[in-house]
mmCIF file with all atom_site columns, C-alpha atoms in Angstrom:
data_model
loop_
_atom_site.group_PDB
_atom_site.id
_atom_site.type_symbol
_atom_site.label_atom_id
_atom_site.label_alt_id
_atom_site.label_comp_id
_atom_site.label_asym_id
_atom_site.label_entity_id
_atom_site.label_seq_id
_atom_site.pdbx_PDB_ins_code
_atom_site.Cartn_x
_atom_site.Cartn_y
_atom_site.Cartn_z
_atom_site.occupancy
_atom_site.B_iso_or_equiv
_atom_site.pdbx_formal_charge
_atom_site.auth_seq_id
_atom_site.auth_comp_id
_atom_site.auth_asym_id
_atom_site.auth_atom_id
_atom_site.pdbx_PDB_model_num
ATOM 1   C CA . MET A 1 1   ? -31.368 36.551  -24.760 1.00 60.00 ? 1   MET A CA 1
ATOM 2   C CA . MET A 1 2   ? -28.586 34.383  -26.425 1.00 70.00 ? 2   MET A CA 1
ATOM 3   C CA . SER A 1 3   ? -28.647 33.623  -30.065 1.00 82.00 ? 3   SER A CA 1
ATOM 4   C CA . ARG A 1 4   ? -28.658 30.075  -31.288 1.00 82.00 ? 4   ARG A CA 1
ATOM 5   C CA . THR A 1 5   ? -25.073 30.324  -32.399 1.00 85.00 ? 5   THR A CA 1
ATOM 6   C CA . ALA A 1 6   ? -23.895 31.493  -29.004 1.00 81.00 ? 6   ALA A CA 1
ATOM 7   C CA . TYR A 1 7   ? -25.896 28.787  -27.352 1.00 78.00 ? 7   TYR A CA 1
ATOM 8   C CA . ALA A 1 8   ? -24.352 26.108  -29.603 1.00 83.00 ? 8   ALA A CA 1
ATOM 9   C CA . ILE A 1 9   ? -20.869 27.461  -28.984 1.00 87.00 ? 9   ILE A CA 1
ATOM 10  C CA . MET A 1 10  ? -21.462 27.320  -25.184 1.00 85.00 ? 10  MET A CA 1
ATOM 11  C CA . ILE A 1 11  ? -22.693 23.730  -25.428 1.00 86.00 ? 11  ILE A CA 1
ATOM 12  C CA . VAL A 1 12  ? -19.633 22.645  -27.462 1.00 85.00 ? 12  VAL A CA 1
ATOM 13  C CA . PHE A 1 13  ? -17.331 24.422  -25.060 1.00 86.00 ? 13  PHE A CA 1
ATOM 14  C CA . LEU A 1 14  ? -18.970 22.688  -21.997 1.00 86.00 ? 14  LEU A CA 1
ATOM 15  C CA . LEU A 1 15  ? -18.756 19.279  -23.697 1.00 84.00 ? 15  LEU A CA 1
ATOM 16  C CA . PHE A 1 16  ? -15.130 19.947  -24.407 1.00 81.00 ? 16  PHE A CA 1
ATOM 17  C CA . ILE A 1 17  ? -14.452 20.884  -20.723 1.00 81.00 ? 17  ILE A CA 1
ATOM 18  C CA . GLN A 1 18  ? -16.306 17.696  -19.683 1.00 80.00 ? 18  GLN A CA 1
ATOM 19  C CA . GLN A 1 19  ? -13.985 15.651  -21.858 1.00 76.00 ? 19  GLN A CA 1
ATOM 20  C CA . VAL A 1 20  ? -10.881 17.289  -20.513 1.00 72.00 ? 20  VAL A CA 1
ATOM 21  C CA . ILE A 1 21  ? -12.001 16.641  -16.929 1.00 75.00 ? 21  ILE A CA 1
ATOM 22  C CA . SER A 1 22  ? -12.838 13.041  -17.713 1.00 70.00 ? 22  SER A CA 1
ATOM 23  C CA . GLY A 1 23  ? -9.494  12.463  -19.252 1.00 66.00 ? 23  GLY A CA 1
ATOM 24  C CA . CYS A 1 24  ? -7.698  13.842  -16.283 1.00 58.00 ? 24  CYS A CA 1
ATOM 25  C CA . SER A 1 25  ? -9.629  11.798  -13.792 1.00 58.00 ? 25  SER A CA 1
ATOM 26  C CA . THR A 1 26  ? -8.945  8.594   -15.852 1.00 58.00 ? 26  THR A CA 1
ATOM 27  C CA . THR A 1 27  ? -5.186  9.328   -15.701 1.00 59.00 ? 27  THR A CA 1
ATOM 28  C CA . VAL A 1 28  ? -5.362  9.918   -11.887 1.00 56.00 ? 28  VAL A CA 1
ATOM 29  C CA . THR A 1 29  ? -7.433  6.737   -11.419 1.00 62.00 ? 29  THR A CA 1
ATOM 30  C CA . LYS A 1 30  ? -4.892  4.709   -13.409 1.00 62.00 ? 30  LYS A CA 1
ATOM 31  C CA . SER A 1 31  ? -2.071  6.105   -11.381 1.00 62.00 ? 31  SER A CA 1
ATOM 32  C CA . LEU A 1 32  ? -3.828  5.301   -8.134  1.00 61.00 ? 32  LEU A CA 1
ATOM 33  C CA . GLN A 1 33  ? -4.497  1.797   -9.328  1.00 63.00 ? 33  GLN A CA 1
ATOM 34  C CA . LYS A 1 34  ? -0.837  1.345   -10.258 1.00 60.00 ? 34  LYS A CA 1
ATOM 35  C CA . ASP A 1 35  ? 0.179   2.548   -6.847  1.00 59.00 ? 35  ASP A CA 1
ATOM 36  C CA . ASN A 1 36  ? -2.272  0.229   -5.165  1.00 61.00 ? 36  ASN A CA 1
ATOM 37  C CA . MET A 1 37  ? -1.023  -2.685  -7.165  1.00 59.00 ? 37  MET A CA 1
ATOM 38  C CA . HIS A 1 38  ? 2.561   -2.025  -6.233  1.00 55.00 ? 38  HIS A CA 1
ATOM 39  C CA . LYS A 1 39  ? 1.485   -1.665  -2.525  1.00 62.00 ? 39  LYS A CA 1
ATOM 40  C CA . THR A 1 40  ? -0.337  -5.042  -2.775  1.00 67.00 ? 40  THR A CA 1
ATOM 41  C CA . GLU A 1 41  ? 2.835   -6.688  -4.173  1.00 68.00 ? 41  GLU A CA 1
ATOM 42  C CA . VAL A 1 42  ? 4.981   -5.245  -1.374  1.00 66.00 ? 42  VAL A CA 1
ATOM 43  C CA . ASP A 1 43  ? 2.425   -6.380  1.184   1.00 82.00 ? 43  ASP A CA 1
ATOM 44  C CA . LEU A 1 44  ? 2.444   -9.939  -0.253  1.00 87.00 ? 44  LEU A CA 1
ATOM 45  C CA . VAL A 1 45  ? 6.240   -10.097 -0.209  1.00 87.00 ? 45  VAL A CA 1
ATOM 46  C CA . SER A 1 46  ? 6.295   -8.860  3.429   1.00 87.00 ? 46  SER A CA 1
ATOM 47  C CA . ARG A 1 47  ? 3.470   -11.248 4.448   1.00 89.00 ? 47  ARG A CA 1
ATOM 48  C CA . ASN A 1 48  ? 5.349   -14.120 2.912   1.00 90.00 ? 48  ASN A CA 1
ATOM 49  C CA . LEU A 1 49  ? 8.455   -13.117 4.846   1.00 90.00 ? 49  LEU A CA 1
ATOM 50  C CA . TYR A 1 50  ? 6.418   -12.895 8.098   1.00 89.00 ? 50  TYR A CA 1
ATOM 51  C CA . GLN A 1 51  ? 4.912   -16.346 7.458   1.00 90.00 ? 51  GLN A CA 1
ATOM 52  C CA . SER A 1 52  ? 8.102   -18.049 6.326   1.00 91.00 ? 52  SER A CA 1
ATOM 53  C CA . LYS A 1 53  ? 10.765  -16.439 8.581   1.00 88.00 ? 53  LYS A CA 1
ATOM 54  C CA . CYS A 1 54  ? 9.013   -15.965 11.923  1.00 86.00 ? 54  CYS A CA 1
ATOM 55  C CA . VAL A 1 55  ? 7.656   -19.551 12.062  1.00 86.00 ? 55  VAL A CA 1
ATOM 56  C CA . LEU A 1 56  ? 11.282  -20.901 12.045  1.00 84.00 ? 56  LEU A CA 1
ATOM 57  C CA . CYS A 1 57  ? 11.602  -19.919 15.723  1.00 83.00 ? 57  CYS A CA 1
ATOM 58  C CA . HIS A 1 58  ? 7.991   -19.863 17.079  1.00 86.00 ? 58  HIS A CA 1
ATOM 59  C CA . GLU A 1 59  ? 4.252   -20.053 16.212  1.00 90.00 ? 59  GLU A CA 1
ATOM 60  C CA . LEU A 1 60  ? 2.818   -17.076 14.401  1.00 89.00 ? 60  LEU A CA 1
ATOM 61  C CA . PRO A 1 61  ? 0.883   -14.845 16.704  1.00 88.00 ? 61  PRO A CA 1
ATOM 62  C CA . LYS A 1 62  ? -2.416  -13.310 15.525  1.00 88.00 ? 62  LYS A CA 1
ATOM 63  C CA . ILE A 1 63  ? -1.567  -10.016 13.901  1.00 86.00 ? 63  ILE A CA 1
ATOM 64  C CA . ASN A 1 64  ? -4.428  -8.054  15.477  1.00 88.00 ? 64  ASN A CA 1
ATOM 65  C CA . GLU A 1 65  ? -3.414  -9.038  19.005  1.00 90.00 ? 65  GLU A CA 1
ATOM 66  C CA . TYR A 1 66  ? -0.811  -6.215  19.117  1.00 91.00 ? 66  TYR A CA 1
ATOM 67  C CA . THR A 1 67  ? -0.683  -2.540  18.276  1.00 91.00 ? 67  THR A CA 1
ATOM 68  C CA . SER A 1 68  ? 1.787   -1.008  15.785  1.00 89.00 ? 68  SER A CA 1
ATOM 69  C CA . ASP A 1 69  ? 4.027   0.149   18.574  1.00 91.00 ? 69  ASP A CA 1
ATOM 70  C CA . GLU A 1 70  ? 3.905   -3.288  20.255  1.00 92.00 ? 70  GLU A CA 1
ATOM 71  C CA . TRP A 1 71  ? 4.878   -4.959  16.964  1.00 91.00 ? 71  TRP A CA 1
ATOM 72  C CA . THR A 1 72  ? 7.895   -2.637  16.620  1.00 90.00 ? 72  THR A CA 1
ATOM 73  C CA . SER A 1 73  ? 9.125   -3.587  20.106  1.00 92.00 ? 73  SER A CA 1
ATOM 74  C CA . ILE A 1 74  ? 8.436   -7.247  19.488  1.00 90.00 ? 74  ILE A CA 1
ATOM 75  C CA . ILE A 1 75  ? 10.327  -7.441  16.203  1.00 89.00 ? 75  ILE A CA 1
ATOM 76  C CA . ASP A 1 76  ? 13.169  -5.432  17.649  1.00 89.00 ? 76  ASP A CA 1
ATOM 77  C CA . TYR A 1 77  ? 13.379  -7.694  20.686  1.00 88.00 ? 77  TYR A CA 1
ATOM 78  C CA . THR A 1 78  ? 13.060  -10.982 18.872  1.00 84.00 ? 78  THR A CA 1
ATOM 79  C CA . HIS A 1 79  ? 15.526  -10.075 16.153  1.00 82.00 ? 79  HIS A CA 1
ATOM 80  C CA . ASP A 1 80  ? 18.171  -9.041  18.753  1.00 82.00 ? 80  ASP A CA 1
ATOM 81  C CA . THR A 1 81  ? 19.341  -12.591 19.326  1.00 80.00 ? 81  THR A CA 1
ATOM 82  C CA . LYS A 1 82  ? 22.039  -14.643 17.696  1.00 80.00 ? 82  LYS A CA 1
ATOM 83  C CA . ALA A 1 83  ? 19.585  -17.403 16.721  1.00 78.00 ? 83  ALA A CA 1
ATOM 84  C CA . ALA A 1 84  ? 17.186  -14.916 14.992  1.00 80.00 ? 84  ALA A CA 1
ATOM 85  C CA . ARG A 1 85  ? 19.963  -13.361 13.051  1.00 81.00 ? 85  ARG A CA 1
ATOM 86  C CA . LYS A 1 86  ? 20.837  -16.737 11.436  1.00 84.00 ? 86  LYS A CA 1
ATOM 87  C CA . PHE A 1 87  ? 17.295  -16.806 9.919   1.00 84.00 ? 87  PHE A CA 1
ATOM 88  C CA . ILE A 1 88  ? 16.446  -13.206 9.168   1.00 88.00 ? 88  ILE A CA 1
ATOM 89  C CA . THR A 1 89  ? 18.264  -10.170 7.953   1.00 90.00 ? 89  THR A CA 1
ATOM 90  C CA . ILE A 1 90  ? 17.817  -6.630  9.324   1.00 89.00 ? 90  ILE A CA 1
ATOM 91  C CA . GLU A 1 91  ? 16.113  -5.716  5.925   1.00 91.00 ? 91  GLU A CA 1
ATOM 92  C CA . GLU A 1 92  ? 13.727  -8.538  6.252   1.00 91.00 ? 92  GLU A CA 1
ATOM 93  C CA . ALA A 1 93  ? 12.906  -7.707  9.876   1.00 90.00 ? 93  ALA A CA 1
ATOM 94  C CA . GLU A 1 94  ? 12.145  -4.079  8.715   1.00 90.00 ? 94  GLU A CA 1
ATOM 95  C CA . LYS A 1 95  ? 9.818   -5.379  5.974   1.00 90.00 ? 95  LYS A CA 1
ATOM 96  C CA . ILE A 1 96  ? 8.053   -7.654  8.411   1.00 90.00 ? 96  ILE A CA 1
ATOM 97  C CA . LYS A 1 97  ? 7.739   -4.866  10.960  1.00 89.00 ? 97  LYS A CA 1
ATOM 98  C CA . SER A 1 98  ? 6.193   -2.521  8.361   1.00 88.00 ? 98  SER A CA 1
ATOM 99  C CA . TYR A 1 99  ? 3.769   -5.191  7.243   1.00 88.00 ? 99  TYR A CA 1
ATOM 100 C CA . LEU A 1 100 ? 2.651   -5.897  10.722  1.00 88.00 ? 100 LEU A CA 1
ATOM 101 C CA . LYS A 1 101 ? 2.330   -2.238  11.634  1.00 86.00 ? 101 LYS A CA 1
ATOM 102 C CA . SER A 1 102 ? 0.137   -1.667  8.563   1.00 84.00 ? 102 SER A CA 1
ATOM 103 C CA . MET A 1 103 ? -2.351  -4.421  9.446   1.00 79.00 ? 103 MET A CA 1
#
């Protein structure tokens, strides 16, 4: 049977471990939230590119009408014209492609 002192020490130790674990999970959660915020910002920039650049040449198709692979082919095909290159850079096309593939 444990003495009261040993029991008290064990409780204090377990509370300490709980605090350490809670502190670690908060740090991980904050890091994940920061990553998600950055991803959201990138998605918004890419979405704005899609909405502002692609509409210069044609109506915007519904995003869910095509698969990721189809979007890759579509963007590569449509950007491979002199007219499209006047309106959109390769970097912008890649951002749009990534955005559409992630949807």
